[in-house]
Short mmCIF file of C-alpha atoms and ligand atoms in Angstrom, two decimals:
data_model
loop_
_atom_site.label_atom_id
_atom_site.label_comp_id
_atom_site.label_asym_id
_atom_site.label_seq_id
_atom_site.Cartn_x
_atom_site.Cartn_y
_atom_site.Cartn_z
CA MET A 1 103.07 142.29 79.90
CA PRO A 2 104.60 139.80 82.31
CA GLN A 3 104.39 140.73 85.95
CA THR A 4 107.68 140.79 87.80
CA GLY A 5 108.48 140.78 91.48
CA PRO A 6 109.12 138.40 94.33
CA TRP A 7 105.73 136.78 93.86
CA THR A 8 106.20 135.66 90.28
CA GLY A 9 107.21 132.19 89.15
CA ASP A 10 107.12 128.87 90.95
CA PRO A 11 108.28 129.08 94.59
CA VAL A 12 111.56 127.22 94.12
CA TRP A 13 112.74 129.08 97.23
CA LEU A 14 110.34 127.21 99.55
CA ALA A 15 112.86 124.82 101.06
CA ASP A 16 115.38 127.57 101.77
CA VAL A 17 113.02 129.96 103.50
CA LEU A 18 111.45 127.20 105.58
CA ARG A 19 114.83 125.93 106.77
CA ALA A 20 115.81 129.48 107.63
CA GLU A 21 112.65 129.75 109.73
CA GLY A 22 113.81 126.78 111.82
CA VAL A 23 111.35 124.14 110.68
CA ARG A 24 112.44 120.52 110.34
CA LEU A 25 112.24 120.13 106.59
CA VAL A 26 112.12 117.08 104.37
CA ALA A 27 112.39 117.45 100.61
CA PHE A 28 110.20 114.85 98.90
CA PRO A 29 111.99 113.24 95.93
CA GLY A 30 111.28 115.18 92.75
CA TRP A 31 109.74 118.16 94.56
CA ARG A 32 111.29 120.72 92.22
CA ASP A 33 109.66 119.14 89.16
CA ARG A 34 106.23 118.27 90.54
CA GLY A 35 103.15 120.30 89.64
CA HIS A 36 100.18 120.40 87.29
CA ALA A 37 101.12 123.76 85.80
CA ASP A 38 103.17 126.88 86.47
CA PHE A 39 102.06 129.42 89.04
CA LYS A 40 100.61 132.77 88.11
CA ASP A 41 101.50 135.42 90.69
CA ILE A 42 101.60 133.97 94.20
CA ARG A 43 99.16 135.83 96.43
CA GLY A 44 99.26 133.89 99.67
CA VAL A 45 98.92 130.63 101.54
CA MET A 46 95.90 128.39 101.95
CA ALA A 47 95.76 126.16 105.03
CA HIS A 48 94.09 122.74 105.02
CA HIS A 49 93.65 119.64 107.10
CA THR A 50 93.98 116.30 105.33
CA GLY A 51 91.00 114.75 107.11
CA SER A 52 93.16 112.09 108.74
CA ASP A 53 95.79 112.33 111.45
CA ASN A 54 97.91 109.82 109.55
CA ALA A 55 97.89 111.16 105.99
CA SER A 56 101.45 110.99 104.68
CA ALA A 57 103.47 113.37 102.55
CA ALA A 58 103.53 110.67 99.88
CA SER A 59 99.73 110.72 99.71
CA ILE A 60 99.91 114.47 99.03
CA ALA A 61 102.60 114.03 96.37
CA ASN A 62 100.87 111.14 94.62
CA GLY A 63 97.22 112.04 95.05
CA ARG A 64 94.36 109.64 94.70
CA ALA A 65 92.72 107.69 91.91
CA ASP A 66 90.12 110.43 91.47
CA LEU A 67 92.50 113.37 92.00
CA PRO A 68 96.12 113.11 90.87
CA GLY A 69 98.86 114.71 92.96
CA PRO A 70 100.36 116.95 93.92
CA LEU A 71 97.51 117.92 96.22
CA SER A 72 99.48 120.76 97.82
CA GLN A 73 103.01 122.15 97.93
CA LEU A 74 103.63 121.43 101.63
CA HIS A 75 102.63 118.72 104.10
CA ILE A 76 102.98 119.11 107.85
CA ALA A 77 103.02 115.98 110.00
CA ARG A 78 101.80 115.90 113.56
CA ASP A 79 105.37 115.93 114.86
CA GLY A 80 105.99 119.21 113.05
CA THR A 81 107.99 117.79 110.15
CA VAL A 82 107.36 119.87 107.05
CA THR A 83 107.71 118.14 103.68
CA VAL A 84 107.97 120.14 100.48
CA VAL A 85 106.38 117.95 97.83
CA ALA A 86 105.96 120.35 94.89
CA VAL A 87 106.62 123.86 93.66
CA GLY A 88 104.26 123.82 90.69
CA VAL A 89 100.49 124.27 90.82
CA ALA A 90 98.76 121.68 93.02
CA TRP A 91 95.11 120.67 93.25
CA HIS A 92 94.26 121.91 96.74
CA ALA A 93 91.90 124.85 96.39
CA GLY A 94 89.30 123.82 93.82
CA VAL A 95 86.49 126.22 93.14
CA GLY A 96 85.79 129.13 95.47
CA MET A 97 86.16 132.85 95.95
CA TYR A 98 88.04 135.37 98.04
CA PRO A 99 88.28 139.13 97.57
CA TRP A 100 91.83 139.21 96.19
CA LEU A 101 91.62 135.99 94.20
CA PRO A 102 90.13 135.48 90.75
CA THR A 103 87.08 133.28 91.18
CA ASN A 104 87.88 129.56 91.06
CA MET A 105 91.58 130.20 90.31
CA GLY A 106 93.00 129.68 93.80
CA ASN A 107 95.29 126.87 92.69
CA TRP A 108 97.16 129.21 90.35
CA HIS A 109 97.79 131.79 93.08
CA MET A 110 98.00 130.05 96.45
CA ILE A 111 100.61 127.87 98.12
CA GLY A 112 98.72 125.01 99.77
CA ILE A 113 99.66 123.54 103.12
CA GLU A 114 98.05 120.21 104.00
CA CYS A 115 98.30 119.37 107.70
CA ALA A 116 97.88 115.76 108.78
CA ASN A 117 94.89 116.30 111.01
CA SER A 118 91.35 114.98 111.25
CA GLY A 119 90.09 118.52 111.86
CA THR A 120 87.91 117.20 114.70
CA SER A 121 84.71 119.11 113.81
CA PRO A 122 83.64 122.40 112.26
CA THR A 123 82.81 123.81 115.68
CA ALA A 124 85.74 122.52 117.78
CA PRO A 125 87.60 125.19 119.77
CA HIS A 126 90.86 126.56 118.42
CA ARG A 127 93.70 124.01 118.38
CA THR A 128 91.66 121.01 119.54
CA ASN A 129 93.75 118.02 118.37
CA TRP A 130 96.56 120.25 117.01
CA PRO A 131 99.86 119.22 118.64
CA ASP A 132 102.15 122.13 119.57
CA ALA A 133 104.79 120.96 117.10
CA GLN A 134 102.36 120.83 114.19
CA TYR A 135 100.77 124.19 114.93
CA ASP A 136 104.16 125.83 115.44
CA ALA A 137 105.37 124.45 112.10
CA LEU A 138 102.25 125.83 110.41
CA VAL A 139 102.83 129.29 111.90
CA ARG A 140 106.51 129.27 110.94
CA SER A 141 105.81 128.05 107.40
CA CYS A 142 103.23 130.76 106.75
CA ALA A 143 105.47 133.44 108.30
CA ALA A 144 108.46 132.37 106.21
CA ILE A 145 106.45 132.44 102.98
CA HIS A 146 104.88 135.81 103.71
CA ARG A 147 108.22 137.34 104.61
CA ARG A 148 109.66 136.10 101.33
CA LEU A 149 106.72 137.60 99.45
CA ALA A 150 106.66 140.87 101.45
CA GLN A 151 103.16 140.09 102.67
CA ASN A 152 101.54 140.28 106.08
CA SER A 153 99.52 137.52 107.70
CA SER A 154 96.26 138.59 106.09
CA ARG A 155 97.53 136.55 103.14
CA THR A 156 97.03 133.28 105.01
CA ILE A 157 93.48 132.05 104.54
CA GLY A 158 91.73 128.78 105.29
CA HIS A 159 90.25 126.53 102.66
CA LYS A 160 86.95 127.09 104.50
CA GLU A 161 87.19 130.84 103.87
CA TYR A 162 87.64 130.30 100.13
CA ALA A 163 85.52 127.23 99.45
CA GLY A 164 83.13 127.04 102.38
CA ARG A 165 80.25 128.22 100.28
CA ALA A 166 81.27 126.69 96.95
CA GLN A 167 82.25 123.26 98.23
CA GLY A 168 81.17 123.04 101.86
CA LYS A 169 84.80 122.87 102.98
CA TRP A 170 85.43 123.39 106.69
CA ASP A 171 89.18 122.89 106.83
CA PRO A 172 91.36 123.56 108.62
CA GLY A 173 89.06 122.32 111.38
CA ALA A 174 89.60 123.52 114.94
CA ILE A 175 91.59 126.48 113.64
CA THR A 176 90.19 129.97 114.23
CA MET A 177 91.76 131.74 111.29
CA ASP A 178 92.03 135.15 112.98
CA ILE A 179 93.94 133.61 115.88
CA LEU A 180 96.23 131.80 113.46
CA ARG A 181 96.81 135.03 111.53
CA GLY A 182 97.65 136.81 114.79
CA ASP A 183 100.21 134.13 115.67
CA ILE A 184 101.73 134.36 112.19
CA GLU A 185 101.92 138.15 112.42
CA SER A 186 103.76 137.88 115.76
CA ARG A 187 106.17 135.43 114.17
CA ILE A 188 106.80 137.66 111.15
CA GLY A 189 107.57 140.46 113.57
CA ALA A 190 108.43 144.02 112.84
CA VAL A 191 110.50 143.16 109.78
CA SER A 192 107.34 142.69 107.80
CA LYS A 193 104.82 145.43 108.13
CA PRO A 194 105.29 146.54 104.58
CA ALA A 195 103.07 149.12 103.05
CA PRO A 196 100.65 147.17 100.92
CA ARG A 197 102.43 146.56 97.69
CA PRO A 198 100.45 147.77 94.72
CA ARG A 199 99.54 144.73 92.74
CA PRO A 200 98.79 144.96 89.06
CA PRO A 201 95.35 143.74 88.14
CA VAL A 202 95.16 140.43 86.35
CA PRO A 203 95.83 141.47 82.78
CA VAL A 204 93.34 140.67 80.08
CA GLY A 205 94.30 137.33 78.63
CA ALA A 206 96.19 136.17 81.73
CA TYR A 207 94.22 132.96 81.74
CA ALA A 208 94.13 132.46 77.99
CA ASP A 209 96.16 129.27 78.44
CA ILE A 210 93.58 127.79 80.81
CA LEU A 211 90.11 127.41 79.44
CA LEU A 212 88.48 124.50 81.23
CA PHE A 213 89.80 122.40 84.07
CA ARG A 214 88.90 120.25 87.03
CA GLY A 215 86.14 122.07 88.92
CA SER A 216 84.90 124.12 85.94
CA GLU A 217 81.15 124.10 85.42
CA GLY A 218 78.73 125.25 82.78
CA PRO A 219 77.65 124.90 79.17
CA GLN A 220 81.22 124.89 77.84
CA VAL A 221 81.98 121.85 79.98
CA ALA A 222 78.83 120.17 78.73
CA GLN A 223 79.95 120.90 75.17
CA LEU A 224 83.34 119.37 75.91
CA GLN A 225 81.72 116.28 77.42
CA ARG A 226 79.33 115.86 74.51
CA HIS A 227 82.16 116.15 72.04
CA LEU A 228 84.35 113.63 73.84
CA LYS A 229 81.50 111.21 74.44
CA TYR A 230 80.44 110.94 70.82
CA ALA A 231 83.70 111.55 68.96
CA TYR A 232 85.88 109.40 71.24
CA GLU A 233 83.44 106.78 72.34
CA ALA A 234 86.13 104.14 72.92
CA TYR A 235 87.34 105.84 76.06
CA ALA A 236 84.80 108.60 76.67
CA GLY A 237 81.51 106.87 75.81
CA HIS A 238 80.64 106.55 79.49
CA LEU A 239 80.79 110.28 80.18
CA VAL A 240 77.74 111.86 81.73
CA ILE A 241 76.94 115.22 80.15
CA ASP A 242 76.31 117.18 83.31
CA GLY A 243 78.41 120.29 82.73
CA VAL A 244 80.69 119.52 85.67
CA TYR A 245 84.40 118.95 84.99
CA GLY A 246 84.93 116.07 87.40
CA PRO A 247 87.37 113.14 87.53
CA GLN A 248 85.80 111.27 84.58
CA THR A 249 85.96 114.28 82.31
CA GLU A 250 89.53 114.98 83.38
CA ALA A 251 90.51 111.37 82.71
CA ALA A 252 88.95 111.51 79.23
CA VAL A 253 90.77 114.76 78.44
CA LYS A 254 94.04 113.21 79.58
CA GLU A 255 93.44 110.16 77.43
CA PHE A 256 92.77 112.42 74.44
CA GLN A 257 95.96 114.36 75.18
CA ARG A 258 97.93 111.12 75.55
CA ARG A 259 96.76 109.94 72.13
CA THR A 260 97.32 113.26 70.39
CA HIS A 261 100.83 114.15 69.30
CA GLY A 262 102.18 117.40 70.70
CA LEU A 263 99.76 117.90 73.59
CA LYS A 264 100.83 118.14 77.20
CA VAL A 265 99.05 115.47 79.28
CA ASP A 266 97.80 117.67 82.13
CA GLY A 267 94.02 117.24 82.03
CA ILE A 268 93.61 120.98 81.44
CA VAL A 269 91.85 122.19 78.31
CA GLY A 270 93.94 125.05 76.95
CA PRO A 271 93.97 126.48 73.44
CA ALA A 272 96.03 123.62 71.96
CA THR A 273 93.79 120.90 73.36
CA ALA A 274 90.66 122.84 72.44
CA ALA A 275 91.93 123.26 68.88
CA ALA A 276 92.85 119.59 68.60
CA LEU A 277 89.36 118.70 69.78
CA ASN A 278 87.84 121.11 67.27
CA LEU A 279 86.12 122.58 70.26
CA TRP A 280 84.54 126.00 70.23
CA VAL A 281 85.15 127.50 73.65
CA GLY A 282 84.40 131.14 72.96
CA PRO A 283 80.95 132.68 72.73
CA PRO A 284 78.69 130.83 70.32
CA ALA A 285 79.12 131.81 66.69
CA ALA A 286 76.33 133.84 65.19
ZN1 ZN B 1 91.25 121.72 101.99
#
């Protein structure tokens, strides 16, 4: 049964709520149509630093050779300008865990905010190298999103809290998350101390359209790689069968999708792609 409520669907309301919160907002061309997939229910916000003080909104929209954009929904420059680059799913979270997130599925549930910031170091004191304007824009953006979703500030987490263990992430650097959450809560104010909204559990089959994707690991990935490598040697013969769904595997899946009529070219192995590949992705047959 589809879940309904303010948290469902892509956050097409992002620009409006951010403007209403008083941030200086830029809408990146094509922002409404950009994304790797559609959101599941939106559970919160994940804060990041880009790793460079100069990373542009365009770099977040376009991505890199090894990781196609969008890399997050929002970008915040050091002068506090917030750019909305996408409302669909973006590759910002990767694999990781958090108590109210399905393991490794953060991208399908979290709005990502990439802040142009080097992060300084994992141990730098709170707000080292964070200009007032940039930090204020981060607080306002999180507050605006949580208010829209009837959430409190506990729903802002750092990439380091989700993927510190899984990926060694330490962003956002020089941000003490509890202090940030306190500042967001003050900003949200009394209008948002809602009783925790009962949230339906993820229904069985909710991820049936997503079987394997960038960041997946294990024997099913190895099976996919083996199949691509030997059946589609022309463009997948170089694949290493290591069971890790990295950029090479994703590129090979995309190439297969591009060459196969009727498949969406998204680099995600769902039921249609798995069927076209003749790939068994369930438990092994007896
Ligand atoms: Zn990050």
